[in-house]
PDB file of C-alpha atoms and ligand atoms in Angstrom:
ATOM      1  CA  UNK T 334     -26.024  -5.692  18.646  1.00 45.00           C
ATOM      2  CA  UNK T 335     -22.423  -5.306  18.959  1.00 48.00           C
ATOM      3  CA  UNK T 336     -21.236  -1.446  18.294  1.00 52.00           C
ATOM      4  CA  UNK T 337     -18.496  -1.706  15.382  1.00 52.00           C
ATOM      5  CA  UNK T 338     -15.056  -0.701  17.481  1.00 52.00           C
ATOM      6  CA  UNK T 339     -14.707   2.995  16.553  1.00 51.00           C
ATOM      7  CA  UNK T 340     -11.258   2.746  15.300  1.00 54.00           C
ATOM      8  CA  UNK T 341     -12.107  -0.164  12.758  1.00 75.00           C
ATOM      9  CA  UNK T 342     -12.670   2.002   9.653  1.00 88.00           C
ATOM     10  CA  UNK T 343     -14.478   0.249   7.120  1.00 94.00           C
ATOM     11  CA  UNK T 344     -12.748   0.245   3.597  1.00 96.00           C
ATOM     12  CA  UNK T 345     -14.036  -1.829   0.744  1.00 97.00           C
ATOM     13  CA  UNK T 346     -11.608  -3.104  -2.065  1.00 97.00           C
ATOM     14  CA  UNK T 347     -14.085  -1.852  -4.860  1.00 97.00           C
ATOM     15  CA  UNK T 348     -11.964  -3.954  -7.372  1.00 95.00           C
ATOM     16  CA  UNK T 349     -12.601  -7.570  -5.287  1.00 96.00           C
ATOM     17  CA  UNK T 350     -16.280  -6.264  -4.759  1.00 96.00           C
ATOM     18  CA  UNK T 351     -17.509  -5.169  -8.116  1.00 95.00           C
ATOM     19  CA  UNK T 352     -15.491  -8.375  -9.497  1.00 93.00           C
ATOM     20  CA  UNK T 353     -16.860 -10.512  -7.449  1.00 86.00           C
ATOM     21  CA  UNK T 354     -19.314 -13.057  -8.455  1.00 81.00           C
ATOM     22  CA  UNK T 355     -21.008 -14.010  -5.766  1.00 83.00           C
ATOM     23  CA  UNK T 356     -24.574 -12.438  -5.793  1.00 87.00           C
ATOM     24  CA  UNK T 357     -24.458 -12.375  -2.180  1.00 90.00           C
ATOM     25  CA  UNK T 358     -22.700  -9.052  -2.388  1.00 95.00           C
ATOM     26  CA  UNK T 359     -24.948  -7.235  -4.590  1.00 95.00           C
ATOM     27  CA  UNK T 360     -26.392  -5.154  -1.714  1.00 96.00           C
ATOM     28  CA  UNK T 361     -23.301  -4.113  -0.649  1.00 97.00           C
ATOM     29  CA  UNK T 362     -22.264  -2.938  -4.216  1.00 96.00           C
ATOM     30  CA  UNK T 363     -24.993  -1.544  -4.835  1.00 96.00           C
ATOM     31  CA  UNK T 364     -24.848   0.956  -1.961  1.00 97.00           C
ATOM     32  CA  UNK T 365     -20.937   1.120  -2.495  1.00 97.00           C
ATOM     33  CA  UNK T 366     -21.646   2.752  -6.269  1.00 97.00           C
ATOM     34  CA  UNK T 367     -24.196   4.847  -4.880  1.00 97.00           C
ATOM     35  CA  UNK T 368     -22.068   6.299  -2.159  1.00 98.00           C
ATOM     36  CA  UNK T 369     -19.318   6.627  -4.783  1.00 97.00           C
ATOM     37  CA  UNK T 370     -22.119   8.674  -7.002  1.00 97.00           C
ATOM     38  CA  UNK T 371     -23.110  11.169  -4.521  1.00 97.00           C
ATOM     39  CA  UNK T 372     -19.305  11.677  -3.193  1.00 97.00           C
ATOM     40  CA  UNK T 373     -18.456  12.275  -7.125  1.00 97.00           C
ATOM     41  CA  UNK T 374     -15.473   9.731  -5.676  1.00 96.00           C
ATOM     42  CA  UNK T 375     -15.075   7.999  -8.985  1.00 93.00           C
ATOM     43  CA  UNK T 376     -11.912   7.209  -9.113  1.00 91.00           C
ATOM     44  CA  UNK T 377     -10.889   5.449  -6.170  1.00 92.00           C
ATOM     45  CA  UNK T 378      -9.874   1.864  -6.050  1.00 95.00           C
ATOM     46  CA  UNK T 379     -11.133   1.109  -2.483  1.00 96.00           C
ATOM     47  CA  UNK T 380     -14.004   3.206  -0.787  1.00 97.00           C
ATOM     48  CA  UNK T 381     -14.496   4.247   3.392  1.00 97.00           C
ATOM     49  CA  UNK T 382     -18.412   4.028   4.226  1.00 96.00           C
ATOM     50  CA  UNK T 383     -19.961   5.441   7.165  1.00 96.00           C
ATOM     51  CA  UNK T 384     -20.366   3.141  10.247  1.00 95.00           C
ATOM     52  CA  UNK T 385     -24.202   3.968   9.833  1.00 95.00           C
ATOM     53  CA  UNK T 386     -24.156   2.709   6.833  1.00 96.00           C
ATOM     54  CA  UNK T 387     -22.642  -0.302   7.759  1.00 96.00           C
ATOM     55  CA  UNK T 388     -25.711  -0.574  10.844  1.00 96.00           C
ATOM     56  CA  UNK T 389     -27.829  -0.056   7.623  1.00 95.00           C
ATOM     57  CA  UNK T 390     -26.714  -2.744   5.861  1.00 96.00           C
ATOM     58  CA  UNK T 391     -26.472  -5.220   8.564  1.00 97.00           C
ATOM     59  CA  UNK T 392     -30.047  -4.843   8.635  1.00 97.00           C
ATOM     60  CA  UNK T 393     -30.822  -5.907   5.290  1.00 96.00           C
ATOM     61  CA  UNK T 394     -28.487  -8.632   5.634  1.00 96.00           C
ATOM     62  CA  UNK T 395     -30.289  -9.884   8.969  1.00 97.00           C
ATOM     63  CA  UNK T 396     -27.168  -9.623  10.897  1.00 97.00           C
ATOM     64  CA  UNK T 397     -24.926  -7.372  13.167  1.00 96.00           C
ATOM     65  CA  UNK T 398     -22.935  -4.749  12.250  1.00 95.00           C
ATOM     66  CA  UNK T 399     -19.754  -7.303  13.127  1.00 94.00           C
ATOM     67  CA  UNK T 400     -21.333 -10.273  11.498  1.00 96.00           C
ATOM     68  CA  UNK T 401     -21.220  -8.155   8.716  1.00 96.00           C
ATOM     69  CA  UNK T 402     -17.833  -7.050   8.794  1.00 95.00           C
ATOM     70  CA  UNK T 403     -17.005 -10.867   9.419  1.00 95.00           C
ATOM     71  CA  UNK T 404     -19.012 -11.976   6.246  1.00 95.00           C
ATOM     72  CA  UNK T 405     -17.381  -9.237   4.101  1.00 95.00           C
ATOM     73  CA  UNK T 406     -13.726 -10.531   5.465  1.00 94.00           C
ATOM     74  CA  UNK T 407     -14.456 -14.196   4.294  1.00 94.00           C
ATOM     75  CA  UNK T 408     -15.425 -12.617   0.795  1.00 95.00           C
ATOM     76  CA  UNK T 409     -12.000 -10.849   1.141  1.00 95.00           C
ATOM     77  CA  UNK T 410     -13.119  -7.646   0.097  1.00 96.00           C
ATOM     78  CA  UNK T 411     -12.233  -5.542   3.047  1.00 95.00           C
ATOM     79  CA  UNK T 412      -8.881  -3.794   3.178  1.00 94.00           C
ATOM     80  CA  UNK T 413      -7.423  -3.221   6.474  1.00 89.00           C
ATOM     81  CA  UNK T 414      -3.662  -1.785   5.709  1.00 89.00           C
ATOM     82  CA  UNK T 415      -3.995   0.881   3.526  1.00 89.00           C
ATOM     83  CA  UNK T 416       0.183   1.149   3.111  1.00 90.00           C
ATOM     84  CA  UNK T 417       0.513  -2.365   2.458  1.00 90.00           C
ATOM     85  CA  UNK T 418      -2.812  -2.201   0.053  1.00 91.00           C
ATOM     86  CA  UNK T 419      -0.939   0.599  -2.235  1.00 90.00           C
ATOM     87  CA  UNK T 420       2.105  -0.522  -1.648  1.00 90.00           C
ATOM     88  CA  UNK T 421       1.467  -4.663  -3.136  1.00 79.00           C
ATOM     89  CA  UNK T 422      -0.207  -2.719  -5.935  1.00 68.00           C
ATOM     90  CA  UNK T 423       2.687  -0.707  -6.976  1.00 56.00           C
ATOM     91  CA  UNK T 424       1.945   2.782  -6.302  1.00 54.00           C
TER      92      UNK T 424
HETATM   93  P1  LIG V 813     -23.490  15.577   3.847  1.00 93.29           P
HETATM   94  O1  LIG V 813     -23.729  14.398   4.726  1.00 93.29           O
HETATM   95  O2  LIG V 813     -24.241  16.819   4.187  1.00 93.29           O
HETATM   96  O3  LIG V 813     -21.948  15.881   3.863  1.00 93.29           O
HETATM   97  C1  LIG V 813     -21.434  17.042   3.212  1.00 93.29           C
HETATM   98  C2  LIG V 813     -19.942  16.937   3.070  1.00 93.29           C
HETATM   99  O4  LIG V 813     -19.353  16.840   4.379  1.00 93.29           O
HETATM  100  C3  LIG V 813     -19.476  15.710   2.329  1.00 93.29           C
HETATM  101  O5  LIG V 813     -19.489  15.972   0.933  1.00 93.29           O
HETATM  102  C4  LIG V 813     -18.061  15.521   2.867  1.00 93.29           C
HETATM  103  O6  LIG V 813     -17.168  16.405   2.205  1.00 93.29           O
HETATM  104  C5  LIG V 813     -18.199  15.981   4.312  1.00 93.29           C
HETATM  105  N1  LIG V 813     -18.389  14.851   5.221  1.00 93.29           N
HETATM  106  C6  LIG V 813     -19.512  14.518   5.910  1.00 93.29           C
HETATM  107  N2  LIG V 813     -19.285  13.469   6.723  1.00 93.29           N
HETATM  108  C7  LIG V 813     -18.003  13.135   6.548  1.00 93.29           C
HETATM  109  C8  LIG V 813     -17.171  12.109   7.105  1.00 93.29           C
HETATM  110  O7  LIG V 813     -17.540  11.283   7.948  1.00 93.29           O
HETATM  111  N3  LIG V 813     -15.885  12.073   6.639  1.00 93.29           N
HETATM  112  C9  LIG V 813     -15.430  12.926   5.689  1.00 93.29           C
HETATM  113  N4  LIG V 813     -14.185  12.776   5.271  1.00 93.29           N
HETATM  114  N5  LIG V 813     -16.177  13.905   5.166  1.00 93.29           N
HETATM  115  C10 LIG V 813     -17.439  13.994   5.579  1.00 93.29           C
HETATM  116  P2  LIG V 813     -19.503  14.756  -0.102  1.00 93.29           P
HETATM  117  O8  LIG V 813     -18.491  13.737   0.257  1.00 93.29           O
HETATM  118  O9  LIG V 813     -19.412  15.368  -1.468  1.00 93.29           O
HETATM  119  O10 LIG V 813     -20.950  14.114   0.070  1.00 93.29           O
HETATM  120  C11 LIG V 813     -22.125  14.801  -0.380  1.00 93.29           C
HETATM  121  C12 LIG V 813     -23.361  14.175   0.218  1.00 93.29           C
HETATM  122  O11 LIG V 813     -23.506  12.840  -0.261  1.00 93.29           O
HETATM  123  C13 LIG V 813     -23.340  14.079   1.730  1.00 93.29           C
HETATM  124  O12 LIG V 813     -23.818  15.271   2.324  1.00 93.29           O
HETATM  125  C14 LIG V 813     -24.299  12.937   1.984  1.00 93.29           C
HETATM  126  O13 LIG V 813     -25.641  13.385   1.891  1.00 93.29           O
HETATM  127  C15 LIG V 813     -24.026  12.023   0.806  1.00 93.29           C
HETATM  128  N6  LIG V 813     -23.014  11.005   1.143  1.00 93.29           N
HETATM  129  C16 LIG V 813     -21.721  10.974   0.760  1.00 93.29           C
HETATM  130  N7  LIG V 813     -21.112   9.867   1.219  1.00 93.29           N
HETATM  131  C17 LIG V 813     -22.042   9.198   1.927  1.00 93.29           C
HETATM  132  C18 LIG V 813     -22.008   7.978   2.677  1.00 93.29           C
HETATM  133  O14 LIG V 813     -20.988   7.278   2.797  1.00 93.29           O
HETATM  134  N8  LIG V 813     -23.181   7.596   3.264  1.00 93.29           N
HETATM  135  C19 LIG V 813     -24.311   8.336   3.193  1.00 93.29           C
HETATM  136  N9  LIG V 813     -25.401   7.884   3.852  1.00 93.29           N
HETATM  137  N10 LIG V 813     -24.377   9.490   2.500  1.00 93.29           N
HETATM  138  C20 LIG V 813     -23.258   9.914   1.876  1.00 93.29           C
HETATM  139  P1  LIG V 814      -6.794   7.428   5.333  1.00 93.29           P
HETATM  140  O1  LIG V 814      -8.205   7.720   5.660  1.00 93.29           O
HETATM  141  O2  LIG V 814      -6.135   6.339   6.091  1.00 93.29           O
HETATM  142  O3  LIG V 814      -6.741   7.108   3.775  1.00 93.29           O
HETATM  143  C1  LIG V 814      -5.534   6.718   3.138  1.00 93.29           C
HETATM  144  C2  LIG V 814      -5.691   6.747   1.631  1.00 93.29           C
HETATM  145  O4  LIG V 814      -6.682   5.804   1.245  1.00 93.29           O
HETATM  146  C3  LIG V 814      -6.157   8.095   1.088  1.00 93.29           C
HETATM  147  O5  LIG V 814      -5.040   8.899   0.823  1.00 93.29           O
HETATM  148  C4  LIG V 814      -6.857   7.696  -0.207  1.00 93.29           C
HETATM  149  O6  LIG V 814      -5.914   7.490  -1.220  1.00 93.29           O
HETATM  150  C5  LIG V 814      -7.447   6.355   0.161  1.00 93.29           C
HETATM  151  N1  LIG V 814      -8.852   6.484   0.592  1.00 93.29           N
HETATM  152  C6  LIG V 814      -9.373   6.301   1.821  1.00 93.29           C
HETATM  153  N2  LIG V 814     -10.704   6.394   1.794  1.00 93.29           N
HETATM  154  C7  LIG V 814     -11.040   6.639   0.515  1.00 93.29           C
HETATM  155  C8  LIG V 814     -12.289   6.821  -0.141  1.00 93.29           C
HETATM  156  O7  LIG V 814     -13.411   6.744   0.436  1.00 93.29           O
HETATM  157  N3  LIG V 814     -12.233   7.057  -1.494  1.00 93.29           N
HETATM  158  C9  LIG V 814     -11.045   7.136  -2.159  1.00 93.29           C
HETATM  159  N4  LIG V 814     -11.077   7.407  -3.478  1.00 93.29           N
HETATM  160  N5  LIG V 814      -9.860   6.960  -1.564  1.00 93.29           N
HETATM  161  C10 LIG V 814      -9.862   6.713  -0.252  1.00 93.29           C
HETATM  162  P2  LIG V 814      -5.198  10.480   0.844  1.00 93.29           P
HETATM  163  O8  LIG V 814      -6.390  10.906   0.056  1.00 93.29           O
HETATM  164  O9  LIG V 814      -3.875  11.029   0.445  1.00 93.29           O
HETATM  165  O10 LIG V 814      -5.475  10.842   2.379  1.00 93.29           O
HETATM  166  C11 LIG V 814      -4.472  10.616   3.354  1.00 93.29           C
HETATM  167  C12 LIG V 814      -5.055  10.810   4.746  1.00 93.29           C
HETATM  168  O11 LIG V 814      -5.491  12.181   4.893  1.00 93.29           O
HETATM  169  C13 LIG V 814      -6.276   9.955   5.031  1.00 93.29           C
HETATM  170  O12 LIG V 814      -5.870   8.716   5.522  1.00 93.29           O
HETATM  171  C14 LIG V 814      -6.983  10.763   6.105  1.00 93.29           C
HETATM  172  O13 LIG V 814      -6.396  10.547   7.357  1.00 93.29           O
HETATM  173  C15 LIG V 814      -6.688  12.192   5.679  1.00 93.29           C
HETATM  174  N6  LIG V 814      -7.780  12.701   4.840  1.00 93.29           N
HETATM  175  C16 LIG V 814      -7.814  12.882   3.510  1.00 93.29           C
HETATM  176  N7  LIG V 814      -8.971  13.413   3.105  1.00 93.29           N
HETATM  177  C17 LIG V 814      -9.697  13.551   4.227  1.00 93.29           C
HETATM  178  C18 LIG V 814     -11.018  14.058   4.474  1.00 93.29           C
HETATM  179  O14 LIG V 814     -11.766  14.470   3.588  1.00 93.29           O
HETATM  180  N8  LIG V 814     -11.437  14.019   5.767  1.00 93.29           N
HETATM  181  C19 LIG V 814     -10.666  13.547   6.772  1.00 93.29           C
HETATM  182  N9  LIG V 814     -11.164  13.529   8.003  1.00 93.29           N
HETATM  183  N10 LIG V 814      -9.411  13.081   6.583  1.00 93.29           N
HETATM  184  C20 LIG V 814      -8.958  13.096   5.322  1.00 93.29           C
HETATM  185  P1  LIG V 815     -13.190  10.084   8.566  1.00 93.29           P
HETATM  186  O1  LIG V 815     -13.339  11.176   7.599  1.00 93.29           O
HETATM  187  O2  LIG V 815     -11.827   9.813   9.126  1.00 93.29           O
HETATM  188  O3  LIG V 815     -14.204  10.371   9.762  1.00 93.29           O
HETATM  189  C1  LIG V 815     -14.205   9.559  10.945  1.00 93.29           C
HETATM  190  C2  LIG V 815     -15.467   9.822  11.762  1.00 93.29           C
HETATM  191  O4  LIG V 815     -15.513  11.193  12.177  1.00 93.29           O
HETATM  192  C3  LIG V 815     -16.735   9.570  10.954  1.00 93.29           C
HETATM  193  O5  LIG V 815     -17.045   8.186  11.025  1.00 93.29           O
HETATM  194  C4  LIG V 815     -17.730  10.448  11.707  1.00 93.29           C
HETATM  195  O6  LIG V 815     -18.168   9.815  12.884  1.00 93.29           O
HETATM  196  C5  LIG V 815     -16.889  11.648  12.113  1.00 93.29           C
HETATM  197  N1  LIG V 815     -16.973  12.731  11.106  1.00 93.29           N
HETATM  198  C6  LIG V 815     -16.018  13.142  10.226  1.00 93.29           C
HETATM  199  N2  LIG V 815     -16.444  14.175   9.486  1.00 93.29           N
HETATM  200  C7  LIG V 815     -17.719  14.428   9.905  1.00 93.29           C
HETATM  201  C8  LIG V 815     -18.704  15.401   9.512  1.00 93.29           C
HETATM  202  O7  LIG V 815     -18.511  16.239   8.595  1.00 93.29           O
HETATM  203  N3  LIG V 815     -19.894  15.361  10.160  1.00 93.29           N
HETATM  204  C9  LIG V 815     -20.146  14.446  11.148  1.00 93.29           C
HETATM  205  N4  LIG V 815     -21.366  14.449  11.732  1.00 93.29           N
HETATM  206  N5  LIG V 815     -19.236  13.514  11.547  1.00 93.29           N
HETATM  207  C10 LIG V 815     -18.039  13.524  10.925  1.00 93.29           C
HETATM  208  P2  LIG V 815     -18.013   7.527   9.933  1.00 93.29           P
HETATM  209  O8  LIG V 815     -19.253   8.339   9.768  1.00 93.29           O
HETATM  210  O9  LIG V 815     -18.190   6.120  10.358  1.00 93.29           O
HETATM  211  O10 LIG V 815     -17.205   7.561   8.557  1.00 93.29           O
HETATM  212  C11 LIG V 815     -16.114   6.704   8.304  1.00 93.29           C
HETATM  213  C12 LIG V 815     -15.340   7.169   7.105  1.00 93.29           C
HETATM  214  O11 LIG V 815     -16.162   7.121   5.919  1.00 93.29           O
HETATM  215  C13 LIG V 815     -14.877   8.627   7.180  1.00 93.29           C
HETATM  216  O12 LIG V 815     -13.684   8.689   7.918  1.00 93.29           O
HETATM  217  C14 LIG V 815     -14.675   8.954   5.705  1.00 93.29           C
HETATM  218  O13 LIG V 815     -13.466   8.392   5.235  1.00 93.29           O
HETATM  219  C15 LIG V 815     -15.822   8.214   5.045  1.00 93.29           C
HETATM  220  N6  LIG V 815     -16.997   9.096   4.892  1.00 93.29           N
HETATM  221  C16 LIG V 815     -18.110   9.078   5.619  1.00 93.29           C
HETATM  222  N7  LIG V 815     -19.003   9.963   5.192  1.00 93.29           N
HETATM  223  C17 LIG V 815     -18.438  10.597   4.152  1.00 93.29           C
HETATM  224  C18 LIG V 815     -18.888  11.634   3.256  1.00 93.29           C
HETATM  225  O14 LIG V 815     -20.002  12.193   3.351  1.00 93.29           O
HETATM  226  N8  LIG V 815     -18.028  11.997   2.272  1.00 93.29           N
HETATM  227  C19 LIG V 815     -16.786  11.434   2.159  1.00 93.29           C
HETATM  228  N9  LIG V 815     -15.996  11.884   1.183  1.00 93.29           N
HETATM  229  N10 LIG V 815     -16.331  10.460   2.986  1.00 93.29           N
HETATM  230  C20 LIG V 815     -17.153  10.049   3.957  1.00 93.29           C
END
């Protein structure tokens, strides 16, 4: 498997993925609420997750850690610019 490039941090859009109805992403929202749980990180509207956790969830998915990243793109529930993610929302 393909490592995930080091510099890609992976942020989730917790809005787009707890909105979203496609039950496809249930595993990943499920281990996004649980990370938010044990990081008492309640109030954030998007989420950074550990690159391990991203190997982990690959696995359940029966893919790579980039097919992953790939799938969660087409669901549009990654956020890659941080400044222009705040910045469209107004804060
Ligand atoms: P832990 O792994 O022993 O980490 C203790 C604290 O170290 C974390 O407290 C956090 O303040 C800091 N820390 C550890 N790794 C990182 C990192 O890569 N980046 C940053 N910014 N800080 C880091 P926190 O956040 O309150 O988390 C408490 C415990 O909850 C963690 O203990 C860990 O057991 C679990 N946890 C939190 N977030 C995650 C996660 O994304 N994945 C997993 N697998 N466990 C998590
Ligand atoms: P960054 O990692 O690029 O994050 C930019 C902003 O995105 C953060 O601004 C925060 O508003 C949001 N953000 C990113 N990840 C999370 C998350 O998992 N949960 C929540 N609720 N919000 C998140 P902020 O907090 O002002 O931090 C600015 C920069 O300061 C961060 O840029 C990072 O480079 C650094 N930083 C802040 N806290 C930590 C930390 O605990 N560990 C490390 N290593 N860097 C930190
Ligand atoms: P970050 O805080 O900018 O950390 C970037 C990378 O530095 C992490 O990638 C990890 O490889 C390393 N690192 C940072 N702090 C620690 C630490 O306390 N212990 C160890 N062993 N390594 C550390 P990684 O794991 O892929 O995490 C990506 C991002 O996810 C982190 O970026 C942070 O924003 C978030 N994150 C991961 N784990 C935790 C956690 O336990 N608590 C919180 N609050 N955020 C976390």
């Amino acid at each position: 498997p393909l490592p995930v490039e080091e510099a890609d941090k992976i942020v989730l859009n917790l809005e787009a993925l707890y909105d979203h109805p496609d039950s496809e992403l249930e595993h990943v929202a499920k281990l996004a609420r649980s990370i938010q749980q044990r990081r008492g990180d309640y109030n954030g509207r998007i989420l950074s997750i550990r690159a391990d956790d991203l190997y982990t969830l690959a696995v359940i998915y029966s893919t790579t850690p980039s097919g992953l990243v790939e799938k969660l793109e087409d669901y549009g529930v990654l956020v890659h610019d941080l400044q222009a993610f705040f910045a469209d929302s107004g804060e």
